[in-house]
Amino acid sequence: MFEFILKISLIGISISILGLIYRVIKGPSVPDRVVALDAIGINLISMVAIVSILLNTHAFFEVILLIGILSFIGTVAFSKYLQKGVILERERDL
Amino acid sequence: MKSNDIILQTITKVTLFVIILFSIHLFFAGHYYPGGGFIGGLMTSGAIVLLLLAYDLKTVAKILPVDFKIVAAVGLLFAVGTGAGSLLFNVPFLTHAFGDMNIPLLGETSLHTATLFDLGVYLVVIGVTMTIIQTIGESE
């Protein structure tokens, strides 16, 4: 019964990832795509968590934190590129 | 255009230490759990990249006055030195040794020379990644 509920939530997350992929492909502007990719990362985190419950292991818990950090850094880099045109500035004009 | 990154800079000041702590945990957990020098080094350079995103190349060079090419060289020296150290004890190259030691505060701890080799991998990964990113960021 518990496994059945977990599988149903996996299917739900997969459907939400499919909706986000639609937004990544169709999205009229670049910020739409960036936000959709960030949300795909969050969905992947919950997917890894549920799969590690299904497999009855705690070997993937580092992956959860890792995806969170990487998706944050990636989104920040993309937003900075969209706002300023450069990702790494040489010197800020204060 | 003048812009204000106060939210990003404040978040960076808090998150940076969490990421570095996580990378150190990954590095030391490598012997018994998933992790190790490679992913730990990548996570540390990820923290420095976040610092580079929030500030700029000059400020980060002032915060971390390290030449990352030298970091990579020191890491290679650690790896080769761990391998060559086994030759002193008349055993084949890269033979590792371990032992249980009583360390104050930590208690009975198993120490392994593979950690020193892993430290070499960690430093090489940080050095190479940061050299690539800084070189690309500085070019016009």
mmCIF file of C-alpha atoms in Angstrom:
data_model
loop_
_atom_site.group_PDB
_atom_site.id
_atom_site.type_symbol
_atom_site.label_atom_id
_atom_site.label_comp_id
_atom_site.label_asym_id
_atom_site.label_seq_id
_atom_site.Cartn_x
_atom_site.Cartn_y
_atom_site.Cartn_z
ATOM 1 C CA MET A 1 0.000 0.000 0.000
ATOM 2 C CA PHE A 2 2.805 2.405 0.988
ATOM 3 C CA GLU A 3 4.718 1.554 -2.169
ATOM 4 C CA PHE A 4 1.577 2.154 -4.210
ATOM 5 C CA ILE A 5 1.227 5.678 -2.762
ATOM 6 C CA LEU A 6 4.904 6.384 -3.486
ATOM 7 C CA LYS A 7 4.501 5.246 -7.085
ATOM 8 C CA ILE A 8 1.422 7.421 -7.532
ATOM 9 C CA SER A 9 3.365 10.460 -6.271
ATOM 10 C CA LEU A 10 6.226 9.577 -8.638
ATOM 11 C CA ILE A 11 3.732 9.616 -11.513
ATOM 12 C CA GLY A 12 2.434 12.993 -10.313
ATOM 13 C CA ILE A 13 5.940 14.460 -10.210
ATOM 14 C CA SER A 14 6.640 13.073 -13.695
ATOM 15 C CA ILE A 15 3.519 14.777 -15.042
ATOM 16 C CA SER A 16 4.584 18.060 -13.436
ATOM 17 C CA ILE A 17 8.062 17.721 -14.984
ATOM 18 C CA LEU A 18 6.390 17.135 -18.375
ATOM 19 C CA GLY A 19 4.390 20.346 -17.913
ATOM 20 C CA LEU A 20 7.580 22.227 -17.061
ATOM 21 C CA ILE A 21 9.339 20.777 -20.123
ATOM 22 C CA TYR A 22 6.446 22.122 -22.203
ATOM 23 C CA ARG A 23 7.135 25.559 -20.676
ATOM 24 C CA VAL A 24 10.895 25.220 -21.391
ATOM 25 C CA ILE A 25 10.221 24.463 -25.063
ATOM 26 C CA LYS A 26 7.306 26.857 -25.647
ATOM 27 C CA GLY A 27 8.128 29.656 -23.172
ATOM 28 C CA PRO A 28 8.056 32.938 -25.089
ATOM 29 C CA SER A 29 10.833 34.642 -23.098
ATOM 30 C CA VAL A 30 14.132 33.433 -21.648
ATOM 31 C CA PRO A 31 13.174 34.098 -17.958
ATOM 32 C CA ASP A 32 10.209 31.704 -18.401
ATOM 33 C CA ARG A 33 12.628 28.981 -19.427
ATOM 34 C CA VAL A 34 15.032 29.720 -16.556
ATOM 35 C CA VAL A 35 12.265 29.526 -13.942
ATOM 36 C CA ALA A 36 10.963 26.308 -15.514
ATOM 37 C CA LEU A 37 14.453 24.729 -15.403
ATOM 38 C CA ASP A 38 14.806 25.749 -11.734
ATOM 39 C CA ALA A 39 11.458 24.116 -10.935
ATOM 40 C CA ILE A 40 12.541 20.968 -12.811
ATOM 41 C CA GLY A 41 15.545 20.814 -10.468
ATOM 42 C CA ILE A 42 13.268 21.013 -7.410
ATOM 43 C CA ASN A 43 11.055 18.258 -8.857
ATOM 44 C CA LEU A 44 14.147 16.106 -9.442
ATOM 45 C CA ILE A 45 15.031 16.513 -5.746
ATOM 46 C CA SER A 46 11.677 15.129 -4.654
ATOM 47 C CA MET A 47 11.990 12.335 -7.224
ATOM 48 C CA VAL A 48 15.383 11.295 -5.828
ATOM 49 C CA ALA A 49 13.937 11.356 -2.299
ATOM 50 C CA ILE A 50 10.998 9.108 -3.232
ATOM 51 C CA VAL A 51 13.172 6.705 -5.227
ATOM 52 C CA SER A 52 15.563 6.381 -2.284
ATOM 53 C CA ILE A 53 12.593 5.468 -0.064
ATOM 54 C CA LEU A 54 11.478 2.898 -2.659
ATOM 55 C CA LEU A 55 14.969 1.389 -2.888
ATOM 56 C CA ASN A 56 15.257 1.456 0.930
ATOM 57 C CA THR A 57 18.685 3.111 0.952
ATOM 58 C CA HIS A 58 20.239 6.298 2.312
ATOM 59 C CA ALA A 59 23.034 6.402 -0.272
ATOM 60 C CA PHE A 60 21.372 9.137 -2.347
ATOM 61 C CA PHE A 61 20.813 11.749 0.350
ATOM 62 C CA GLU A 62 23.911 13.685 -0.705
ATOM 63 C CA VAL A 63 22.448 13.935 -4.207
ATOM 64 C CA ILE A 64 19.437 15.821 -2.839
ATOM 65 C CA LEU A 65 21.547 18.596 -1.298
ATOM 66 C CA LEU A 66 23.822 18.577 -4.357
ATOM 67 C CA ILE A 67 20.964 19.175 -6.822
ATOM 68 C CA GLY A 68 19.661 21.967 -4.600
ATOM 69 C CA ILE A 69 23.019 23.781 -4.509
ATOM 70 C CA LEU A 70 23.721 23.281 -8.232
ATOM 71 C CA SER A 71 20.277 24.454 -9.296
ATOM 72 C CA PHE A 72 20.638 27.560 -7.095
ATOM 73 C CA ILE A 73 24.063 28.444 -8.530
ATOM 74 C CA GLY A 74 22.872 27.802 -12.086
ATOM 75 C CA THR A 75 19.789 29.961 -11.681
ATOM 76 C CA VAL A 76 21.818 32.793 -10.119
ATOM 77 C CA ALA A 77 24.327 32.647 -13.001
ATOM 78 C CA PHE A 78 21.545 32.756 -15.608
ATOM 79 C CA SER A 79 19.772 35.658 -13.874
ATOM 80 C CA LYS A 80 22.991 37.636 -13.661
ATOM 81 C CA TYR A 81 23.606 37.051 -17.364
ATOM 82 C CA LEU A 82 20.081 38.245 -18.176
ATOM 83 C CA GLN A 83 20.381 41.333 -15.972
ATOM 84 C CA LYS A 84 23.916 42.527 -16.688
ATOM 85 C CA GLY A 85 25.069 40.710 -19.817
ATOM 86 C CA VAL A 86 28.141 39.293 -18.052
ATOM 87 C CA ILE A 87 28.358 36.437 -15.559
ATOM 88 C CA LEU A 88 31.691 37.297 -13.909
ATOM 89 C CA GLU A 89 32.444 40.994 -13.616
ATOM 90 C CA ARG A 90 36.031 42.112 -13.499
ATOM 91 C CA GLU A 91 35.346 45.087 -11.256
ATOM 92 C CA ARG A 92 32.092 46.426 -9.876
ATOM 93 C CA ASP A 93 31.329 50.073 -10.376
ATOM 94 C CA LEU A 94 30.476 51.124 -6.869
ATOM 95 C CA MET B 1 23.355 50.715 -15.351
ATOM 96 C CA LYS B 2 23.787 50.828 -11.628
ATOM 97 C CA SER B 3 22.218 47.919 -9.793
ATOM 98 C CA ASN B 4 22.034 46.734 -6.218
ATOM 99 C CA ASP B 5 22.743 43.084 -5.384
ATOM 100 C CA ILE B 6 22.087 43.280 -1.656
ATOM 101 C CA ILE B 7 19.800 40.218 -1.513
ATOM 102 C CA LEU B 8 22.190 38.029 -3.502
ATOM 103 C CA GLN B 9 25.205 39.186 -1.469
ATOM 104 C CA THR B 10 23.498 38.570 1.879
ATOM 105 C CA ILE B 11 22.277 35.120 0.799
ATOM 106 C CA THR B 12 25.811 34.332 -0.412
ATOM 107 C CA LYS B 13 27.309 35.252 2.973
ATOM 108 C CA VAL B 14 25.010 32.710 4.677
ATOM 109 C CA THR B 15 25.000 29.948 2.050
ATOM 110 C CA LEU B 16 28.746 29.950 1.340
ATOM 111 C CA PHE B 17 29.644 28.365 4.687
ATOM 112 C CA VAL B 18 26.919 25.726 4.376
ATOM 113 C CA ILE B 19 28.246 24.707 0.948
ATOM 114 C CA ILE B 20 31.872 24.600 2.151
ATOM 115 C CA LEU B 21 30.865 22.551 5.222
ATOM 116 C CA PHE B 22 28.964 20.151 2.943
ATOM 117 C CA SER B 23 32.014 19.790 0.665
ATOM 118 C CA ILE B 24 34.252 19.029 3.662
ATOM 119 C CA HIS B 25 31.720 16.446 4.832
ATOM 120 C CA LEU B 26 31.698 14.866 1.349
ATOM 121 C CA PHE B 27 35.507 14.784 1.351
ATOM 122 C CA PHE B 28 35.841 13.037 4.719
ATOM 123 C CA ALA B 29 32.871 10.686 4.180
ATOM 124 C CA GLY B 30 34.472 9.332 1.000
ATOM 125 C CA HIS B 31 35.905 6.210 2.603
ATOM 126 C CA TYR B 32 32.686 4.746 4.004
ATOM 127 C CA TYR B 33 29.864 6.610 2.233
ATOM 128 C CA PRO B 34 29.321 8.177 -1.205
ATOM 129 C CA GLY B 35 31.610 11.170 -1.682
ATOM 130 C CA GLY B 36 35.342 11.661 -1.967
ATOM 131 C CA GLY B 37 37.913 14.106 -3.226
ATOM 132 C CA PHE B 38 36.429 14.755 -6.655
ATOM 133 C CA ILE B 39 32.898 15.751 -5.681
ATOM 134 C CA GLY B 40 34.211 17.569 -2.582
ATOM 135 C CA GLY B 41 36.566 19.669 -4.703
ATOM 136 C CA LEU B 42 33.800 20.432 -7.186
ATOM 137 C CA MET B 43 31.524 21.587 -4.365
ATOM 138 C CA THR B 44 34.241 23.830 -2.880
ATOM 139 C CA SER B 45 34.842 25.434 -6.268
ATOM 140 C CA GLY B 46 31.052 25.785 -6.582
ATOM 141 C CA ALA B 47 31.090 27.833 -3.375
ATOM 142 C CA ILE B 48 33.880 30.045 -4.782
ATOM 143 C CA VAL B 49 31.892 30.424 -8.023
ATOM 144 C CA LEU B 50 28.909 31.627 -5.975
ATOM 145 C CA LEU B 51 31.227 34.187 -4.368
ATOM 146 C CA LEU B 52 32.396 35.232 -7.853
ATOM 147 C CA LEU B 53 28.780 35.641 -8.969
ATOM 148 C CA ALA B 54 27.829 37.799 -5.999
ATOM 149 C CA TYR B 55 30.980 39.940 -6.067
ATOM 150 C CA ASP B 56 33.607 40.376 -8.771
ATOM 151 C CA LEU B 57 36.938 38.861 -9.750
ATOM 152 C CA LYS B 58 39.025 41.555 -8.050
ATOM 153 C CA THR B 59 37.216 41.316 -4.679
ATOM 154 C CA VAL B 60 37.438 37.524 -4.646
ATOM 155 C CA ALA B 61 41.157 37.709 -5.481
ATOM 156 C CA LYS B 62 41.503 39.973 -2.435
ATOM 157 C CA ILE B 63 39.486 37.601 -0.200
ATOM 158 C CA LEU B 64 41.334 34.481 -1.430
ATOM 159 C CA PRO B 65 44.865 35.554 -2.369
ATOM 160 C CA VAL B 66 45.665 32.134 -3.832
ATOM 161 C CA ASP B 67 47.134 31.279 -7.223
ATOM 162 C CA PHE B 68 45.000 28.271 -8.184
ATOM 163 C CA LYS B 69 47.665 26.926 -10.562
ATOM 164 C CA ILE B 70 49.895 26.471 -7.496
ATOM 165 C CA VAL B 71 46.993 24.757 -5.683
ATOM 166 C CA ALA B 72 46.763 22.198 -8.518
ATOM 167 C CA ALA B 73 50.546 21.667 -8.408
ATOM 168 C CA VAL B 74 50.500 21.134 -4.612
ATOM 169 C CA GLY B 75 47.688 18.605 -5.050
ATOM 170 C CA LEU B 76 49.705 16.650 -7.623
ATOM 171 C CA LEU B 77 52.674 16.755 -5.225
ATOM 172 C CA PHE B 78 50.473 15.289 -2.452
ATOM 173 C CA ALA B 79 49.289 12.442 -4.714
ATOM 174 C CA VAL B 80 52.773 11.593 -5.999
ATOM 175 C CA GLY B 81 54.274 11.982 -2.514
ATOM 176 C CA THR B 82 51.752 9.525 -1.040
ATOM 177 C CA GLY B 83 52.655 7.030 -3.751
ATOM 178 C CA ALA B 84 56.400 7.565 -3.405
ATOM 179 C CA GLY B 85 56.279 7.396 0.401
ATOM 180 C CA SER B 86 55.461 3.689 0.192
ATOM 181 C CA LEU B 87 58.799 3.126 -1.573
ATOM 182 C CA LEU B 88 60.587 4.134 1.664
ATOM 183 C CA PHE B 89 59.106 1.070 3.409
ATOM 184 C CA ASN B 90 60.210 -1.340 0.675
ATOM 185 C CA VAL B 91 56.706 -2.002 -0.673
ATOM 186 C CA PRO B 92 55.385 -1.388 -4.207
ATOM 187 C CA PHE B 93 54.450 2.100 -5.417
ATOM 188 C CA LEU B 94 51.064 3.411 -4.137
ATOM 189 C CA THR B 95 50.785 0.797 -1.358
ATOM 190 C CA HIS B 96 48.644 2.357 1.353
ATOM 191 C CA ALA B 97 48.879 1.846 5.099
ATOM 192 C CA PHE B 98 46.374 2.380 7.896
ATOM 193 C CA GLY B 99 46.182 2.134 11.633
ATOM 194 C CA ASP B 100 43.953 2.866 14.607
ATOM 195 C CA MET B 101 45.144 5.786 16.649
ATOM 196 C CA ASN B 102 43.942 7.423 19.824
ATOM 197 C CA ILE B 103 43.465 11.106 19.085
ATOM 198 C CA PRO B 104 42.466 13.485 21.886
ATOM 199 C CA LEU B 105 38.874 14.778 21.516
ATOM 200 C CA LEU B 106 38.111 12.356 18.683
ATOM 201 C CA GLY B 107 38.925 9.085 20.456
ATOM 202 C CA GLU B 108 39.778 5.875 18.621
ATOM 203 C CA THR B 109 40.112 6.868 14.957
ATOM 204 C CA SER B 110 41.240 4.824 11.980
ATOM 205 C CA LEU B 111 43.740 6.805 9.916
ATOM 206 C CA HIS B 112 44.486 5.828 6.314
ATOM 207 C CA THR B 113 47.070 7.258 3.900
ATOM 208 C CA ALA B 114 44.438 7.063 1.126
ATOM 209 C CA THR B 115 43.041 10.257 2.670
ATOM 210 C CA LEU B 116 46.278 12.064 1.751
ATOM 211 C CA PHE B 117 45.917 10.819 -1.836
ATOM 212 C CA ASP B 118 42.309 12.032 -1.780
ATOM 213 C CA LEU B 119 43.487 15.412 -0.492
ATOM 214 C CA GLY B 120 45.686 15.602 -3.593
ATOM 215 C CA VAL B 121 42.679 14.886 -5.827
ATOM 216 C CA TYR B 122 40.657 17.522 -3.910
ATOM 217 C CA LEU B 123 43.310 20.232 -4.403
ATOM 218 C CA VAL B 124 43.833 19.382 -8.096
ATOM 219 C CA VAL B 125 40.089 19.566 -8.792
ATOM 220 C CA ILE B 126 39.783 22.960 -7.033
ATOM 221 C CA GLY B 127 42.880 24.296 -8.828
ATOM 222 C CA VAL B 128 41.872 23.176 -12.317
ATOM 223 C CA THR B 129 38.218 24.270 -12.028
ATOM 224 C CA MET B 130 39.020 27.702 -10.610
ATOM 225 C CA THR B 131 41.832 28.267 -13.133
ATOM 226 C CA ILE B 132 39.434 27.518 -16.010
ATOM 227 C CA ILE B 133 36.681 29.766 -14.635
ATOM 228 C CA GLN B 134 38.972 32.693 -13.757
ATOM 229 C CA THR B 135 40.776 32.521 -17.114
ATOM 230 C CA ILE B 136 37.498 32.574 -19.050
ATOM 231 C CA GLY B 137 36.078 35.327 -16.813
ATOM 232 C CA GLU B 138 39.077 37.615 -17.249
ATOM 233 C CA SER B 139 39.225 37.455 -21.065
ATOM 234 C CA GLU B 140 37.426 40.137 -23.029
#
